[in-house]
XYZ file of C-alpha atoms in Angstrom:
676
model
C 71.137 93.958 97.453
C 73.497 91.634 99.317
C 74.993 92.703 102.606
C 78.732 93.220 102.192
C 81.088 92.769 105.105
C 84.488 94.231 105.970
C 86.196 91.421 107.906
C 89.301 91.625 110.096
C 90.998 88.456 111.321
C 93.917 88.188 113.745
C 95.614 84.811 114.049
C 97.339 84.578 117.419
C 99.253 81.828 119.156
C 96.153 80.592 121.023
C 93.050 82.169 119.480
C 91.996 83.350 116.028
C 89.837 86.469 116.422
C 87.332 87.983 114.001
C 85.591 91.350 113.915
C 83.401 92.337 110.962
C 81.105 95.216 110.135
C 78.481 95.499 107.430
C 79.156 98.350 105.046
C 75.549 99.540 104.691
C 73.735 99.178 108.022
C 76.963 99.296 110.139
C 76.022 96.207 112.166
C 78.902 94.085 113.436
C 79.804 90.503 114.342
C 82.604 88.898 116.326
C 84.025 85.408 116.691
C 86.871 83.738 118.557
C 88.083 80.206 117.742
C 91.146 78.222 118.749
C 94.092 78.675 116.405
C 94.769 75.634 114.216
C 98.534 75.407 114.550
C 99.018 72.661 111.964
C 97.541 74.963 109.291
C 96.486 78.433 110.447
C 94.447 79.004 107.286
C 91.890 76.493 108.615
C 91.326 78.684 111.671
C 90.706 81.681 109.410
C 87.953 79.811 107.570
C 86.513 78.489 110.846
C 86.299 81.982 112.350
C 84.273 83.243 109.366
C 81.941 80.261 109.648
C 81.613 80.810 113.430
C 80.563 84.431 112.779
C 77.892 83.270 110.325
C 79.141 85.423 107.444
C 78.669 84.199 103.878
C 82.009 84.097 102.076
C 80.552 85.660 98.922
C 79.409 88.657 101.011
C 82.921 89.690 102.103
C 84.258 92.739 100.270
C 87.598 92.997 102.104
C 89.274 90.371 104.269
C 92.046 92.018 106.319
C 94.314 89.359 107.779
C 96.979 89.700 110.460
C 99.257 86.715 110.890
C 102.187 85.623 113.042
C 103.161 82.852 110.617
C 106.307 84.645 109.411
C 107.433 85.558 112.928
C 106.867 82.060 114.285
C 108.693 80.424 111.385
C 111.704 82.705 111.845
C 111.927 82.309 115.609
C 111.594 78.534 115.345
C 113.899 78.402 112.264
C 111.132 76.378 110.665
C 111.553 76.928 106.927
C 113.205 75.160 103.961
C 116.964 75.519 103.529
C 117.952 78.823 101.956
C 121.259 80.026 100.487
C 123.007 83.381 100.688
C 125.598 84.720 98.236
C 127.798 87.643 99.206
C 131.092 89.406 98.507
C 134.313 87.571 99.258
C 135.284 88.343 102.856
C 131.672 88.901 104.029
C 130.432 85.316 104.221
C 129.907 85.452 107.990
C 128.509 88.978 108.316
C 124.975 87.827 109.135
C 126.359 85.592 111.900
C 129.064 87.870 113.347
C 126.730 90.867 113.386
C 127.978 94.096 114.900
C 129.888 92.387 117.733
C 127.540 93.867 120.320
C 126.891 92.033 123.561
C 123.375 91.545 124.854
C 124.627 91.199 128.430
C 127.896 93.042 128.945
C 129.189 90.871 131.787
C 127.727 87.458 130.888
C 130.623 85.238 129.711
C 128.279 82.410 128.722
C 125.969 84.246 126.342
C 125.646 82.936 122.821
C 124.358 84.384 119.588
C 121.093 83.236 118.036
C 121.230 80.420 115.519
C 122.091 81.912 112.094
C 119.163 82.356 109.722
C 121.105 80.497 107.020
C 123.596 77.731 107.805
C 127.225 78.463 107.014
C 127.499 75.607 104.521
C 124.807 77.376 102.475
C 126.526 80.770 102.527
C 128.845 81.480 99.594
C 131.335 84.235 98.785
C 132.117 85.547 95.299
C 135.117 87.732 94.298
C 133.676 91.139 93.329
C 133.754 94.673 94.667
C 131.750 97.841 94.162
C 132.852 101.149 95.682
C 130.622 103.185 97.992
C 130.106 105.596 95.088
C 128.953 102.813 92.759
C 132.181 102.376 90.781
C 133.279 98.777 89.999
C 136.545 98.064 91.827
C 136.665 94.360 91.000
C 134.498 92.663 88.383
C 132.162 89.827 89.316
C 134.030 86.526 88.904
C 131.516 84.759 86.678
C 133.321 81.415 86.706
C 133.048 81.156 90.488
C 129.542 82.595 90.341
C 128.546 79.806 87.953
C 130.064 77.156 90.238
C 128.177 78.533 93.232
C 124.884 78.637 91.314
C 125.325 75.015 90.243
C 126.162 73.929 93.811
C 122.991 75.588 95.122
C 120.887 73.916 92.428
C 122.528 70.530 93.090
C 121.617 70.772 96.784
C 117.980 71.381 95.877
C 117.821 74.795 97.553
C 114.889 76.757 96.203
C 115.380 80.100 97.930
C 118.444 82.316 97.434
C 119.404 85.700 98.835
C 122.115 87.820 97.214
C 123.820 90.639 99.109
C 126.999 92.303 97.829
C 128.873 95.040 99.617
C 127.897 98.571 98.487
C 125.238 97.254 96.115
C 122.908 100.020 97.344
C 124.985 102.422 95.233
C 125.126 100.177 92.143
C 123.156 96.893 91.915
C 124.746 95.677 88.653
C 126.715 92.795 90.210
C 123.726 91.569 92.231
C 121.523 91.701 89.144
C 124.036 89.699 87.118
C 124.396 87.146 89.929
C 120.630 86.725 89.967
C 120.665 85.955 86.240
C 123.333 83.310 86.745
C 121.438 81.660 89.623
C 118.191 81.705 87.667
C 119.805 80.022 84.664
C 121.009 77.184 86.908
C 117.847 77.009 89.042
C 114.840 78.469 87.153
C 112.238 77.631 89.844
C 114.069 79.200 92.784
C 112.951 82.258 94.745
C 115.798 84.766 94.243
C 116.050 88.099 96.072
C 118.730 90.782 95.975
C 119.580 93.260 98.715
C 119.503 96.269 96.369
C 115.764 95.695 95.980
C 115.049 94.483 99.510
C 116.794 97.260 101.406
C 118.751 99.682 99.149
C 120.602 101.579 101.888
C 123.977 101.302 103.579
C 125.041 99.255 106.665
C 125.527 95.791 105.282
C 124.548 93.804 108.374
C 120.952 95.033 108.427
C 120.697 94.890 104.634
C 122.082 91.341 104.429
C 119.975 90.072 107.340
C 116.766 91.560 105.942
C 117.551 90.020 102.549
C 118.159 86.642 104.206
C 114.811 86.945 106.008
C 113.025 87.634 102.713
C 114.728 84.638 101.106
C 113.858 82.333 104.023
C 110.242 83.485 104.270
C 109.223 83.616 100.598
C 108.503 79.869 100.256
C 106.783 79.755 103.672
C 104.480 82.709 103.094
C 103.824 81.881 99.438
C 102.671 78.420 100.511
C 100.532 79.830 103.344
C 98.814 82.492 101.243
C 98.255 80.043 98.377
C 96.524 77.625 100.782
C 94.486 80.431 102.313
C 93.400 81.834 98.951
C 92.446 78.358 97.699
C 90.424 77.652 100.866
C 88.620 80.991 100.686
C 87.851 80.737 96.963
C 86.524 77.210 97.469
C 84.029 78.669 99.964
C 82.899 81.342 97.505
C 85.063 84.299 98.573
C 85.469 86.810 95.732
C 86.615 89.900 97.614
C 90.053 91.394 98.215
C 92.471 89.596 100.543
C 94.641 92.201 102.270
C 97.493 91.365 104.644
C 98.484 93.469 107.652
C 101.999 94.928 107.445
C 104.465 95.797 110.173
C 104.326 99.496 109.186
C 100.666 99.909 110.144
C 99.128 99.427 106.700
C 97.902 96.535 104.581
C 98.899 95.167 101.189
C 97.557 92.638 98.717
C 98.487 88.970 98.982
C 100.711 89.163 95.880
C 102.800 91.949 97.405
C 102.878 90.055 100.715
C 104.331 86.969 99.023
C 107.066 89.080 97.454
C 107.928 91.052 100.637
C 107.400 88.752 103.626
C 109.942 90.658 105.771
C 107.246 93.339 106.066
C 104.988 90.899 107.976
C 107.088 90.418 111.122
C 104.655 92.436 113.292
C 101.609 91.726 111.140
C 99.492 90.466 114.043
C 100.168 93.203 116.641
C 99.805 95.919 113.980
C 96.020 95.533 114.163
C 96.067 96.470 117.845
C 98.012 99.647 117.088
C 95.426 100.514 114.425
C 92.626 100.090 116.973
C 94.490 102.334 119.432
C 94.701 104.941 116.654
C 90.949 104.540 116.103
C 90.380 105.105 119.832
C 92.534 108.222 119.695
C 90.278 109.597 116.955
C 87.014 108.675 118.728
C 87.852 109.576 122.353
C 89.431 112.499 124.150
C 92.775 110.703 124.544
C 95.478 111.852 122.157
C 98.388 109.792 123.531
C 97.840 106.096 124.163
C 100.057 103.203 125.215
C 98.607 100.231 123.343
C 98.896 96.867 125.105
C 97.631 93.527 123.874
C 97.621 90.331 125.947
C 96.784 87.159 124.070
C 97.324 83.553 124.996
C 101.036 83.578 124.217
C 102.489 87.100 124.176
C 102.176 90.669 125.420
C 102.643 93.551 122.973
C 103.183 97.202 123.847
C 103.592 100.302 121.683
C 102.950 104.040 121.632
C 100.263 105.872 119.660
C 100.977 109.597 119.662
C 98.583 112.123 118.153
C 96.690 109.235 116.571
C 99.691 107.568 114.907
C 101.823 104.604 115.882
C 105.523 105.400 116.201
C 107.824 103.920 113.538
C 111.267 102.417 114.093
C 114.001 101.260 111.737
C 116.029 99.505 114.422
C 113.732 96.553 115.123
C 115.415 93.270 116.028
C 113.709 89.907 115.598
C 116.253 88.586 118.096
C 119.453 90.010 119.498
C 121.655 90.994 116.535
C 119.024 89.911 113.986
C 117.808 93.301 112.686
C 114.858 93.701 110.318
C 115.769 96.938 108.571
C 112.408 98.047 107.232
C 110.086 100.737 108.626
C 108.022 99.053 111.345
C 105.704 100.024 114.143
C 107.744 100.280 117.333
C 106.182 97.306 119.153
C 107.843 95.530 122.065
C 106.716 91.922 122.606
C 107.433 89.561 125.492
C 106.322 86.029 126.310
C 103.555 86.868 128.793
C 99.996 85.807 128.037
C 97.095 83.794 129.328
C 98.854 80.569 128.397
C 102.247 81.484 129.914
C 103.508 78.616 132.067
C 104.719 78.973 135.660
C 107.942 77.148 136.602
C 110.780 77.107 139.127
C 114.325 77.975 138.073
C 117.555 76.398 139.289
C 117.761 78.883 142.154
C 114.309 77.922 143.427
C 112.593 81.114 142.267
C 109.115 81.239 140.751
C 109.155 82.242 137.075
C 106.427 82.700 134.457
C 106.875 82.334 130.673
C 108.044 82.846 128.031
C 106.969 79.276 127.225
C 103.214 79.045 126.641
C 100.652 76.267 126.536
C 99.119 77.984 123.492
C 95.966 76.451 122.055
C 97.380 72.930 122.039
C 97.231 71.598 124.691
C 96.250 74.912 126.297
C 95.911 75.724 130.021
C 95.092 72.845 132.349
C 91.566 74.168 132.883
C 90.771 73.980 129.148
C 90.288 70.173 129.259
C 92.522 69.695 126.202
C 95.308 67.695 127.803
C 97.323 70.521 129.357
C 98.757 69.800 132.803
C 101.195 72.663 133.434
C 100.132 75.724 135.488
C 99.335 78.804 133.400
C 98.214 82.377 134.029
C 94.676 81.393 133.014
C 94.661 78.630 135.660
C 95.909 81.121 138.274
C 93.189 83.667 137.420
C 90.545 80.929 137.653
C 91.694 79.868 141.119
C 91.771 83.489 142.324
C 88.120 83.945 141.358
C 88.858 86.397 138.563
C 87.568 84.071 135.844
C 84.058 82.654 135.753
C 84.277 78.839 135.403
C 81.702 79.063 132.591
C 83.989 81.492 130.689
C 81.052 83.751 129.728
C 79.037 80.654 128.764
C 81.537 79.644 126.033
C 82.651 76.415 127.702
C 83.134 75.057 131.214
C 86.592 75.461 132.726
C 87.955 72.622 134.858
C 88.658 74.157 138.280
C 89.995 70.895 139.716
C 92.521 70.543 136.891
C 93.719 74.115 137.470
C 94.097 73.415 141.181
C 96.143 70.281 140.513
C 98.434 72.199 138.132
C 99.000 75.061 140.589
C 99.427 72.654 143.537
C 102.273 70.886 141.732
C 104.087 74.207 141.315
C 103.275 75.318 144.887
C 104.843 72.159 146.311
C 108.135 72.982 144.568
C 108.451 76.441 146.105
C 106.815 75.845 149.491
C 103.890 78.235 149.084
C 100.152 77.718 149.306
C 97.973 77.314 146.244
C 96.634 80.881 146.485
C 100.042 82.403 147.206
C 101.477 80.637 144.166
C 98.614 81.712 141.900
C 98.811 85.343 143.006
C 102.598 85.254 142.716
C 102.287 84.090 139.112
C 99.961 87.006 138.306
C 102.282 89.535 139.948
C 105.349 88.231 138.121
C 103.509 88.195 134.791
C 102.198 91.750 135.292
C 105.699 92.962 136.187
C 106.995 91.397 132.941
C 104.276 93.279 131.075
C 105.149 96.523 132.886
C 108.786 96.136 131.875
C 107.706 95.773 128.244
C 105.738 99.021 128.563
C 108.771 100.638 130.168
C 110.883 99.442 127.240
C 108.839 101.331 124.644
C 108.181 104.431 126.768
C 111.677 105.019 128.121
C 113.359 104.180 124.804
C 111.348 106.973 123.160
C 111.952 109.422 126.059
C 108.245 109.642 126.925
C 106.699 110.056 130.374
C 104.112 107.324 131.062
C 102.080 109.779 133.168
C 101.282 111.674 129.954
C 99.537 108.637 128.470
C 96.568 106.377 129.052
C 96.896 102.617 128.745
C 94.592 100.900 126.247
C 94.090 97.240 127.099
C 93.368 94.738 124.337
C 93.278 90.973 123.977
C 91.274 88.299 125.711
C 93.566 88.383 128.758
C 94.439 92.092 128.605
C 91.727 93.685 130.773
C 92.377 91.154 133.557
C 95.886 92.550 134.049
C 95.723 96.135 132.741
C 95.100 97.905 136.063
C 98.040 96.129 137.704
C 100.347 97.074 134.818
C 99.154 100.687 134.959
C 99.784 100.807 138.715
C 103.331 99.527 138.224
C 104.053 102.238 135.620
C 102.190 105.155 137.293
C 99.844 105.442 134.319
C 96.745 107.330 135.545
C 93.998 105.826 133.373
C 93.149 102.626 131.514
C 90.808 102.297 128.515
C 88.992 98.956 128.218
C 87.043 98.905 124.938
C 83.836 96.976 124.612
C 85.529 94.776 122.004
C 88.897 94.443 123.756
C 88.987 90.690 123.175
C 88.998 91.093 119.391
C 90.673 94.513 119.229
C 93.434 93.530 116.794
C 90.837 92.083 114.422
C 88.788 95.291 114.749
C 91.915 97.372 114.096
C 92.579 95.433 110.909
C 89.349 96.796 109.429
C 90.510 100.360 110.202
C 93.769 100.119 108.231
C 94.677 101.581 104.840
C 96.809 100.128 102.072
C 100.315 101.459 102.625
C 103.733 101.084 100.998
C 107.072 102.519 102.128
C 110.008 102.778 99.720
C 113.501 104.112 100.442
C 116.788 104.892 98.737
C 120.267 105.740 100.009
C 121.353 109.329 99.455
C 124.192 110.796 101.478
C 124.637 114.544 101.104
C 125.310 117.527 103.313
C 122.152 119.571 103.776
C 124.009 122.795 103.026
C 125.484 121.464 99.764
C 122.703 119.139 98.613
C 121.756 119.267 94.944
C 118.000 119.927 95.027
C 117.718 118.604 91.469
C 119.007 115.237 92.731
C 116.536 115.358 95.619
C 113.617 116.024 93.324
C 114.681 113.300 90.878
C 115.086 110.668 93.615
C 111.806 111.528 95.285
C 110.035 111.326 91.909
C 111.522 107.854 91.332
C 110.479 106.687 94.806
C 106.954 108.009 94.331
C 106.666 106.086 91.042
C 107.720 102.860 92.802
C 105.257 103.400 95.635
C 102.396 104.211 93.258
C 103.130 101.076 91.212
C 102.855 98.950 94.355
C 99.513 100.560 95.173
C 98.390 99.955 91.611
C 99.192 96.249 92.073
C 96.817 96.332 95.067
C 94.059 97.909 92.986
C 94.514 101.528 94.131
C 94.554 104.285 91.503
C 96.697 107.428 91.700
C 93.671 109.634 92.423
C 92.978 107.673 95.644
C 96.520 108.015 96.956
C 98.178 110.194 99.578
C 101.965 110.625 99.335
C 104.212 111.739 102.195
C 107.977 112.147 102.175
C 110.582 111.618 104.855
C 114.365 111.658 105.071
C 116.677 109.903 107.482
C 118.952 112.709 108.660
C 121.649 113.209 111.274
C 124.247 115.638 112.522
C 127.511 114.926 110.712
C 129.512 112.470 112.812
C 126.513 110.760 114.409
C 125.957 107.025 113.913
C 122.165 107.147 114.061
C 119.496 108.942 112.049
C 116.185 110.642 112.798
C 113.151 110.531 110.501
C 112.326 114.031 109.300
C 109.248 115.180 107.376
C 110.032 116.591 103.911
C 107.569 118.770 101.936
C 105.837 117.379 98.854
C 106.186 118.901 95.416
C 109.263 120.406 93.841
C 111.829 121.253 96.519
C 113.483 124.641 96.130
C 116.803 125.823 97.541
C 115.086 128.322 99.822
C 113.250 125.447 101.565
C 116.498 123.989 102.940
C 116.325 126.123 106.096
C 112.814 124.854 106.900
C 114.013 121.264 106.391
C 116.832 121.987 108.881
C 114.271 123.300 111.383
C 112.151 120.163 110.914
C 115.211 117.989 111.614
C 116.123 119.960 114.758
C 112.548 119.540 116.038
C 112.506 115.803 115.278
C 115.876 115.297 116.968
C 114.716 117.249 120.021
C 111.524 115.178 120.263
C 113.467 111.892 120.170
C 116.502 112.799 122.272
C 115.596 115.960 124.155
C 118.348 118.051 122.538
C 119.250 119.724 119.255
C 122.137 121.894 118.101
C 122.754 124.673 115.601
C 126.522 124.135 115.845
C 126.818 120.930 113.833
C 126.209 120.471 110.093
C 123.308 118.240 109.004
C 123.383 115.448 106.440
C 120.876 113.390 104.482
C 121.474 109.636 104.742
C 118.402 108.129 103.054
C 115.157 109.294 101.462
C 111.767 107.711 101.918
C 108.269 107.901 100.481
C 105.054 106.558 101.984
C 102.080 105.997 99.701
C 98.681 105.382 101.308
C 95.562 104.199 99.553
C 92.703 105.173 101.867
C 89.909 102.678 102.518
C 86.572 103.440 104.175
C 86.939 104.182 107.894
C 84.884 101.995 110.260
C 81.795 103.724 111.632
C 81.712 105.093 115.174
C 80.284 102.083 117.017
C 78.564 102.360 120.376
C 79.276 99.128 122.214
C 77.404 100.145 125.359
C 74.001 98.775 126.359
C 70.852 100.736 125.528
C 69.674 100.596 129.124
C 71.093 99.542 132.470
C 70.192 96.072 133.771
C 72.486 95.857 136.814
C 71.634 92.797 138.909
C 73.786 93.428 141.994
C 75.594 90.071 141.739
C 78.942 89.539 143.479
C 81.507 86.880 144.334
C 84.670 86.578 146.382
C 87.875 87.420 144.489
C 91.406 87.061 145.854
C 93.413 90.333 146.064
C 96.626 90.951 148.039
C 96.314 87.862 150.212
C 92.602 88.202 151.034
C 89.244 87.113 149.640
C 87.231 90.286 148.979
C 83.575 90.457 147.940
C 83.605 91.974 144.453
C 80.773 93.266 142.273
C 80.015 91.366 139.067
C 78.842 92.989 135.843
C 78.225 91.800 132.333
C 78.962 94.288 129.587
C 75.253 94.268 128.729
C 74.508 95.898 132.091
C 76.674 98.946 131.374
C 75.471 101.939 129.411
C 77.167 105.298 128.760
C 77.557 107.051 132.106
C 77.503 103.847 134.183
C 80.098 103.730 136.967
C 82.002 100.702 138.245
C 83.898 100.778 141.516
C 86.650 98.314 142.350
C 86.879 95.614 143.428
C 84.768 94.498 140.470
C 84.723 92.016 137.603
C 83.240 93.018 134.238
C 82.534 90.159 131.840
C 82.601 91.009 128.127
C 81.824 88.700 125.233
C 85.485 88.015 124.491
C 87.369 89.245 127.570
C 87.100 89.909 131.307
C 88.100 93.113 133.099
C 89.425 93.046 136.662
C 89.167 96.287 138.656
C 91.173 95.860 141.889
C 90.414 97.756 145.102
C 91.109 101.474 144.827
C 90.133 101.803 141.166
C 86.967 103.186 139.637
C 85.574 103.176 136.120
C 83.039 105.033 134.022
C 81.579 104.062 130.659
C 81.968 106.694 127.920
C 79.607 107.412 125.025
C 81.152 104.644 122.889
C 80.901 101.939 125.536
C 84.584 102.084 126.532
C 85.239 101.607 130.251
C 87.619 104.362 131.428
C 89.306 103.236 134.652
C 91.030 105.665 137.012
C 94.029 104.162 138.812
C 94.853 105.074 142.404
C 98.659 105.267 142.523
């Protein structure tokens, strides 16, 4: 019988990571290759070849990708059009008239997702209760459809005011556009995001329209490349909500892929929560380009519906609450107009990469700084030889601009980068009213363990978990994810006066939609778990709180328990609740999960200790300090590591500064205690 592999692949800005485990004997393989930016699907194929896995022996390929995010941020996609109600043409550009910096008179909004010349307004009007107030002007609609076709635009979003209550006008507009332009991708807001607040609904619809041709092209290329190599398994794509979906669903709903890459890291943090004694974890992931932070509480990543791709560019779908900043191993050091040292967000990425990579890079990066400070082995764990002289030249050029020594500049870059990372952690912890002292910090990514202890010190986090496979953690996490679909519908009703028959009917409809999406991914009803939520608020509030709703037929006598669940959820998020204000439903949601086989409990520790007592000088706080050196193969469960130390793993390097100490647990994770 052939070995069959579960393969997870995470395509980052610098590296493409792979983790795979065999479904029978539970052996595993890893690989890390440079990301092929011209066509990221090539890097996916190369990582499988580097791991030595036969393509016809892959049962599931779980793929996390930043392609959608990068295309949106760079505005790198074919022209798209947007059709809306007369008077709302500029809604996606005006936004909510918030200011990112209250007192900055020179701030500007992000570039609109769709250019104004390609945004069109049609006379029509639907009331908030779904009653037609003004019929769709079909003559103007026809003219607009013909204009879009004449311009050669092949992707169209349609978003009419109040269409969440009655989609008839949007559906008719889609027919008209399709008649004029049969090959176009056409999306309507009533299907993309059928709830109120037009800015988020319109923007999310525009994102789907912009991304459909990009992601369809990418997944088509990837599927063709994999099939040509003999792949016959299931291609599953990581979603922003912490689940996966089939490639067909991913092509149709690309707005659900915005945090596809980082979602794998959250899944690995959840796996750690289930296999260690730590219930509450702050997940952090440092790659070559970015730093991601999120919270895993009681084994689950927290979900948000207020995610913004950029300021005033909301993506109004349920997403893991991940905060990302431009701080990674490839982040470039520079001097601003005031003469201050800065680091990032610009990154050298994989092309040309840090100066020490010998790929043409000449600008100073975090990787170059760590090399000069003795924290990186020039042989990079025997992968390839780093160019120390090139790193020194890059750092020297920056040092000359600010009047510091080479070592002072390198250490300053690390401190600034770690403070940027700490602020990202603070952003997710404080925003959710959590105390960082109640959590441990899990450090993932090739560059993560080098900086984790410094970030934990800055945030008063008492412990750090460094997994044995930290360098490919997001790829590992991908193999621990289930197929998941979230569907929602607008429903405003007072809790006291709600018609339970309406509730039951709407939840039944949502469950049917969710089950049909799972069916499209090959999951039968018997393999499915359904959970219900409702977005609820006190009457008069402008924000909602997700509240768990019981399954099955809801009865009138259950209303009081639903109220209690809302009070508890509100208290958890905001620290307060009240019995004095009435409660209202705003939207209903259903999550359908198709469970896949959980990864086995791996032990990444060595079978026996082979400590060799090696050491080298490493630069900490202005001094060279003799530091112990370990390879991960020297550490077995129960082994202790006292800082200052360097631990070299296959795909990452851990730095334990003075005052820290670590111990290896039964699974091979290094648990570091921070002296604050």
